[in-house]
mmCIF file with all atom_site columns, C-alpha atoms in Angstrom:
data_model
loop_
_atom_site.group_PDB
_atom_site.id
_atom_site.type_symbol
_atom_site.label_atom_id
_atom_site.label_alt_id
_atom_site.label_comp_id
_atom_site.label_asym_id
_atom_site.label_entity_id
_atom_site.label_seq_id
_atom_site.pdbx_PDB_ins_code
_atom_site.Cartn_x
_atom_site.Cartn_y
_atom_site.Cartn_z
_atom_site.occupancy
_atom_site.B_iso_or_equiv
_atom_site.pdbx_formal_charge
_atom_site.auth_seq_id
_atom_site.auth_comp_id
_atom_site.auth_asym_id
_atom_site.auth_atom_id
_atom_site.pdbx_PDB_model_num
ATOM 1   C CA . MET A 1 1   ? -25.953 -38.395 4.225   1.00 52.00 ? 1   MET A CA 1
ATOM 2   C CA . GLN A 1 2   ? -22.979 -38.991 1.981   1.00 60.00 ? 2   GLN A CA 1
ATOM 3   C CA . SER A 1 3   ? -24.482 -36.928 -0.902  1.00 65.00 ? 3   SER A CA 1
ATOM 4   C CA . THR A 1 4   ? -25.284 -34.066 1.519   1.00 87.00 ? 4   THR A CA 1
ATOM 5   C CA . LEU A 1 5   ? -21.629 -33.920 2.691   1.00 79.00 ? 5   LEU A CA 1
ATOM 6   C CA . LEU A 1 6   ? -20.537 -34.111 -0.889  1.00 82.00 ? 6   LEU A CA 1
ATOM 7   C CA . GLU A 1 7   ? -22.908 -31.286 -1.899  1.00 88.00 ? 7   GLU A CA 1
ATOM 8   C CA . LYS A 1 8   ? -21.590 -29.115 0.993   1.00 87.00 ? 8   LYS A CA 1
ATOM 9   C CA . ASN A 1 9   ? -18.034 -29.715 -0.101  1.00 86.00 ? 9   ASN A CA 1
ATOM 10  C CA . LEU A 1 10  ? -18.787 -28.883 -3.677  1.00 92.00 ? 10  LEU A CA 1
ATOM 11  C CA . GLN A 1 11  ? -20.604 -25.725 -2.581  1.00 93.00 ? 11  GLN A CA 1
ATOM 12  C CA . LEU A 1 12  ? -17.667 -24.707 -0.449  1.00 94.00 ? 12  LEU A CA 1
ATOM 13  C CA . ASP A 1 13  ? -15.214 -25.295 -3.298  1.00 96.00 ? 13  ASP A CA 1
ATOM 14  C CA . PHE A 1 14  ? -17.421 -23.260 -5.641  1.00 96.00 ? 14  PHE A CA 1
ATOM 15  C CA . ASP A 1 15  ? -17.807 -20.415 -3.163  1.00 97.00 ? 15  ASP A CA 1
ATOM 16  C CA . TRP A 1 16  ? -14.097 -20.427 -2.334  1.00 98.00 ? 16  TRP A CA 1
ATOM 17  C CA . LEU A 1 17  ? -13.150 -20.206 -6.012  1.00 98.00 ? 17  LEU A CA 1
ATOM 18  C CA . GLN A 1 18  ? -15.741 -17.425 -6.521  1.00 97.00 ? 18  GLN A CA 1
ATOM 19  C CA . LEU A 1 19  ? -14.217 -15.486 -3.591  1.00 98.00 ? 19  LEU A CA 1
ATOM 20  C CA . ARG A 1 20  ? -10.682 -15.881 -4.930  1.00 98.00 ? 20  ARG A CA 1
ATOM 21  C CA . HIS A 1 21  ? -11.822 -14.577 -8.342  1.00 98.00 ? 21  HIS A CA 1
ATOM 22  C CA . LYS A 1 22  ? -13.496 -11.605 -6.744  1.00 97.00 ? 22  LYS A CA 1
ATOM 23  C CA . LEU A 1 23  ? -10.395 -10.780 -4.754  1.00 96.00 ? 23  LEU A CA 1
ATOM 24  C CA . LYS A 1 24  ? -8.160  -11.280 -7.812  1.00 97.00 ? 24  LYS A CA 1
ATOM 25  C CA . ASP A 1 25  ? -10.274 -8.866  -9.779  1.00 96.00 ? 25  ASP A CA 1
ATOM 26  C CA . SER A 1 26  ? -10.580 -6.317  -6.948  1.00 93.00 ? 26  SER A CA 1
ATOM 27  C CA . PHE A 1 27  ? -6.866  -6.187  -6.262  1.00 90.00 ? 27  PHE A CA 1
ATOM 28  C CA . VAL A 1 28  ? -5.902  -6.635  -9.948  1.00 93.00 ? 28  VAL A CA 1
ATOM 29  C CA . LEU A 1 29  ? -3.745  -9.636  -9.201  1.00 94.00 ? 29  LEU A CA 1
ATOM 30  C CA . GLU A 1 30  ? -2.053  -11.745 -11.791 1.00 96.00 ? 30  GLU A CA 1
ATOM 31  C CA . LYS A 1 31  ? -3.057  -15.030 -10.151 1.00 97.00 ? 31  LYS A CA 1
ATOM 32  C CA . LEU A 1 32  ? -5.790  -16.325 -7.749  1.00 98.00 ? 32  LEU A CA 1
ATOM 33  C CA . PRO A 1 33  ? -4.891  -15.629 -4.089  1.00 98.00 ? 33  PRO A CA 1
ATOM 34  C CA . ASP A 1 34  ? -4.344  -18.718 -1.955  1.00 98.00 ? 34  ASP A CA 1
ATOM 35  C CA . LEU A 1 35  ? -5.601  -19.066 1.597   1.00 98.00 ? 35  LEU A CA 1
ATOM 36  C CA . ASN A 1 36  ? -2.521  -17.229 3.074   1.00 97.00 ? 36  ASN A CA 1
ATOM 37  C CA . ALA A 1 37  ? -3.097  -14.275 0.767   1.00 97.00 ? 37  ALA A CA 1
ATOM 38  C CA . VAL A 1 38  ? -6.822  -14.189 1.612   1.00 98.00 ? 38  VAL A CA 1
ATOM 39  C CA . LEU A 1 39  ? -5.906  -14.207 5.355   1.00 98.00 ? 39  LEU A CA 1
ATOM 40  C CA . LEU A 1 40  ? -3.416  -11.364 4.660   1.00 96.00 ? 40  LEU A CA 1
ATOM 41  C CA . PHE A 1 41  ? -6.203  -9.262  3.049   1.00 95.00 ? 41  PHE A CA 1
ATOM 42  C CA . ILE A 1 42  ? -8.481  -9.873  6.039   1.00 97.00 ? 42  ILE A CA 1
ATOM 43  C CA . GLY A 1 43  ? -5.659  -8.951  8.458   1.00 96.00 ? 43  GLY A CA 1
ATOM 44  C CA . ILE A 1 44  ? -5.034  -5.692  6.544   1.00 94.00 ? 44  ILE A CA 1
ATOM 45  C CA . GLN A 1 45  ? -8.713  -4.922  6.595   1.00 93.00 ? 45  GLN A CA 1
ATOM 46  C CA . GLU A 1 46  ? -8.993  -5.523  10.328  1.00 94.00 ? 46  GLU A CA 1
ATOM 47  C CA . LEU A 1 47  ? -5.850  -3.538  10.984  1.00 93.00 ? 47  LEU A CA 1
ATOM 48  C CA . GLY A 1 48  ? -7.354  -0.641  8.948   1.00 89.00 ? 48  GLY A CA 1
ATOM 49  C CA . LYS A 1 49  ? -3.958  0.565   7.780   1.00 79.00 ? 49  LYS A CA 1
ATOM 50  C CA . TRP A 1 50  ? -2.284  0.083   4.403   1.00 76.00 ? 50  TRP A CA 1
ATOM 51  C CA . LYS A 1 51  ? 1.464   0.627   4.060   1.00 68.00 ? 51  LYS A CA 1
ATOM 52  C CA . SER A 1 52  ? 2.646   2.213   0.901   1.00 63.00 ? 52  SER A CA 1
ATOM 53  C CA . ASN A 1 53  ? 5.761   0.060   1.146   1.00 70.00 ? 53  ASN A CA 1
ATOM 54  C CA . ARG A 1 54  ? 5.588   -3.723  1.706   1.00 83.00 ? 54  ARG A CA 1
ATOM 55  C CA . PHE A 1 55  ? 4.873   -5.281  5.059   1.00 87.00 ? 55  PHE A CA 1
ATOM 56  C CA . LYS A 1 56  ? 7.811   -7.101  6.562   1.00 90.00 ? 56  LYS A CA 1
ATOM 57  C CA . LYS A 1 57  ? 7.560   -10.930 6.988   1.00 93.00 ? 57  LYS A CA 1
ATOM 58  C CA . GLU A 1 58  ? 6.825   -10.646 10.719  1.00 94.00 ? 58  GLU A CA 1
ATOM 59  C CA . GLU A 1 59  ? 4.141   -8.079  10.074  1.00 92.00 ? 59  GLU A CA 1
ATOM 60  C CA . LYS A 1 60  ? 2.588   -10.413 7.463   1.00 94.00 ? 60  LYS A CA 1
ATOM 61  C CA . GLN A 1 61  ? 2.595   -13.178 10.007  1.00 96.00 ? 61  GLN A CA 1
ATOM 62  C CA . ASP A 1 62  ? 0.931   -10.906 12.566  1.00 96.00 ? 62  ASP A CA 1
ATOM 63  C CA . LEU A 1 63  ? -1.670  -9.848  9.959   1.00 96.00 ? 63  LEU A CA 1
ATOM 64  C CA . MET A 1 64  ? -2.570  -13.454 9.239   1.00 97.00 ? 64  MET A CA 1
ATOM 65  C CA . HIS A 1 65  ? -2.839  -14.123 12.937  1.00 97.00 ? 65  HIS A CA 1
ATOM 66  C CA . ILE A 1 66  ? -5.226  -11.156 13.248  1.00 97.00 ? 66  ILE A CA 1
ATOM 67  C CA . ALA A 1 67  ? -7.245  -12.697 10.355  1.00 98.00 ? 67  ALA A CA 1
ATOM 68  C CA . VAL A 1 68  ? -7.461  -16.102 11.902  1.00 98.00 ? 68  VAL A CA 1
ATOM 69  C CA . CYS A 1 69  ? -8.554  -14.607 15.287  1.00 98.00 ? 69  CYS A CA 1
ATOM 70  C CA . THR A 1 70  ? -11.092 -12.463 13.574  1.00 97.00 ? 70  THR A CA 1
ATOM 71  C CA . LEU A 1 71  ? -12.552 -15.445 11.715  1.00 98.00 ? 71  LEU A CA 1
ATOM 72  C CA . MET A 1 72  ? -12.609 -17.625 14.883  1.00 97.00 ? 72  MET A CA 1
ATOM 73  C CA . THR A 1 73  ? -14.330 -14.824 16.796  1.00 97.00 ? 73  THR A CA 1
ATOM 74  C CA . LEU A 1 74  ? -17.307 -15.600 14.608  1.00 94.00 ? 74  LEU A CA 1
ATOM 75  C CA . ASP A 1 75  ? -17.773 -18.872 16.409  1.00 96.00 ? 75  ASP A CA 1
ATOM 76  C CA . GLY A 1 76  ? -16.757 -17.745 19.859  1.00 96.00 ? 76  GLY A CA 1
ATOM 77  C CA . TYR A 1 77  ? -13.239 -19.276 19.882  1.00 97.00 ? 77  TYR A CA 1
ATOM 78  C CA . TYR A 1 78  ? -11.674 -15.785 20.407  1.00 98.00 ? 78  TYR A CA 1
ATOM 79  C CA . ARG A 1 79  ? -12.954 -12.395 21.581  1.00 97.00 ? 79  ARG A CA 1
ATOM 80  C CA . TRP A 1 80  ? -11.620 -8.976  20.576  1.00 94.00 ? 80  TRP A CA 1
ATOM 81  C CA . ASP A 1 81  ? -9.504  -7.550  23.402  1.00 96.00 ? 81  ASP A CA 1
ATOM 82  C CA . GLY A 1 82  ? -8.759  -4.060  22.065  1.00 95.00 ? 82  GLY A CA 1
ATOM 83  C CA . LEU A 1 83  ? -5.887  -2.278  20.418  1.00 94.00 ? 83  LEU A CA 1
ATOM 84  C CA . ASP A 1 84  ? -2.268  -1.979  21.541  1.00 94.00 ? 84  ASP A CA 1
ATOM 85  C CA . THR A 1 85  ? -0.390  1.338   21.637  1.00 93.00 ? 85  THR A CA 1
ATOM 86  C CA . ASP A 1 86  ? 0.476   0.934   17.941  1.00 89.00 ? 86  ASP A CA 1
ATOM 87  C CA . GLY A 1 87  ? -3.095  0.414   16.919  1.00 90.00 ? 87  GLY A CA 1
ATOM 88  C CA . TRP A 1 88  ? -2.855  -3.311  16.234  1.00 92.00 ? 88  TRP A CA 1
ATOM 89  C CA . PRO A 1 89  ? -5.810  -5.405  17.344  1.00 95.00 ? 89  PRO A CA 1
ATOM 90  C CA . HIS A 1 90  ? -5.450  -8.071  20.053  1.00 95.00 ? 90  HIS A CA 1
ATOM 91  C CA . TYR A 1 91  ? -7.648  -11.123 20.801  1.00 97.00 ? 91  TYR A CA 1
ATOM 92  C CA . ALA A 1 92  ? -8.021  -13.453 23.727  1.00 97.00 ? 92  ALA A CA 1
ATOM 93  C CA . GLN A 1 93  ? -8.792  -17.095 23.344  1.00 96.00 ? 93  GLN A CA 1
ATOM 94  C CA . VAL A 1 94  ? -12.111 -18.058 24.875  1.00 97.00 ? 94  VAL A CA 1
ATOM 95  C CA . ARG A 1 95  ? -12.145 -21.727 24.197  1.00 95.00 ? 95  ARG A CA 1
ATOM 96  C CA . ALA A 1 96  ? -10.008 -24.392 22.535  1.00 94.00 ? 96  ALA A CA 1
ATOM 97  C CA . PHE A 1 97  ? -10.177 -24.941 18.791  1.00 91.00 ? 97  PHE A CA 1
ATOM 98  C CA . ASP A 1 98  ? -11.804 -28.305 18.424  1.00 91.00 ? 98  ASP A CA 1
ATOM 99  C CA . ILE A 1 99  ? -11.266 -28.882 14.698  1.00 91.00 ? 99  ILE A CA 1
ATOM 100 C CA . LYS A 1 100 ? -8.273  -31.216 14.251  1.00 92.00 ? 100 LYS A CA 1
ATOM 101 C CA . GLY A 1 101 ? -6.161  -31.849 11.154  1.00 94.00 ? 101 GLY A CA 1
ATOM 102 C CA . GLU A 1 102 ? -4.633  -29.378 8.766   1.00 94.00 ? 102 GLU A CA 1
ATOM 103 C CA . GLY A 1 103 ? -7.170  -30.109 5.969   1.00 92.00 ? 103 GLY A CA 1
ATOM 104 C CA . ALA A 1 104 ? -10.158 -29.679 8.205   1.00 93.00 ? 104 ALA A CA 1
ATOM 105 C CA . GLN A 1 105 ? -8.708  -26.412 9.690   1.00 96.00 ? 105 GLN A CA 1
ATOM 106 C CA . ASP A 1 106 ? -8.008  -25.024 6.195   1.00 96.00 ? 106 ASP A CA 1
ATOM 107 C CA . GLN A 1 107 ? -11.641 -25.906 5.144   1.00 96.00 ? 107 GLN A CA 1
ATOM 108 C CA . TYR A 1 108 ? -12.902 -24.078 8.242   1.00 97.00 ? 108 TYR A CA 1
ATOM 109 C CA . LEU A 1 109 ? -10.811 -20.988 7.441   1.00 98.00 ? 109 LEU A CA 1
ATOM 110 C CA . ARG A 1 110 ? -12.008 -21.056 3.846   1.00 98.00 ? 110 ARG A CA 1
ATOM 111 C CA . MET A 1 111 ? -15.593 -21.299 4.981   1.00 97.00 ? 111 MET A CA 1
ATOM 112 C CA . LYS A 1 112 ? -15.183 -18.379 7.519   1.00 98.00 ? 112 LYS A CA 1
ATOM 113 C CA . SER A 1 113 ? -13.315 -16.299 4.950   1.00 98.00 ? 113 SER A CA 1
ATOM 114 C CA . ILE A 1 114 ? -16.244 -16.577 2.609   1.00 98.00 ? 114 ILE A CA 1
ATOM 115 C CA . GLU A 1 115 ? -18.694 -15.574 5.380   1.00 97.00 ? 115 GLU A CA 1
ATOM 116 C CA . TYR A 1 116 ? -16.433 -12.661 6.312   1.00 97.00 ? 116 TYR A CA 1
ATOM 117 C CA . PHE A 1 117 ? -16.143 -11.244 2.889   1.00 96.00 ? 117 PHE A CA 1
ATOM 118 C CA . ASN A 1 118 ? -19.850 -11.745 2.170   1.00 95.00 ? 118 ASN A CA 1
ATOM 119 C CA . ASP A 1 119 ? -20.605 -9.774  5.267   1.00 92.00 ? 119 ASP A CA 1
ATOM 120 C CA . GLN A 1 120 ? -18.142 -7.027  4.316   1.00 90.00 ? 120 GLN A CA 1
ATOM 121 C CA . TRP A 1 121 ? -19.449 -6.778  0.789   1.00 86.00 ? 121 TRP A CA 1
ATOM 122 C CA . SER A 1 122 ? -23.085 -6.672  2.013   1.00 86.00 ? 122 SER A CA 1
ATOM 123 C CA . LYS A 1 123 ? -22.250 -3.502  3.995   1.00 78.00 ? 123 LYS A CA 1
ATOM 124 C CA . THR A 1 124 ? -21.112 -1.567  0.898   1.00 68.00 ? 124 THR A CA 1
#
């Protein structure tokens, strides 16, 4: 059992690093994006709008929230509720998030980010 968990963690680490490299190359970034940057990319993708000027701090937080809700929708924690008058997506919580601890939550978001981008890239 211990080796299986270790193998899963190693695979997640490998897949996460691979995703970060793909995003770095796709967006021509100087350094590998961290989890917050990956969430920002997902939020922008889900919003469907790119601003020629920079997003404000509050907008970035909203975009990361959209990303987290999108990722948690994959496991039924949230459901898509529609767009507001400005065209921003809204979600409703369906059930409580049962993964506790910052490390475990980050690992969950990394895993779901990998699934999200693999799904997005398979559609192109």
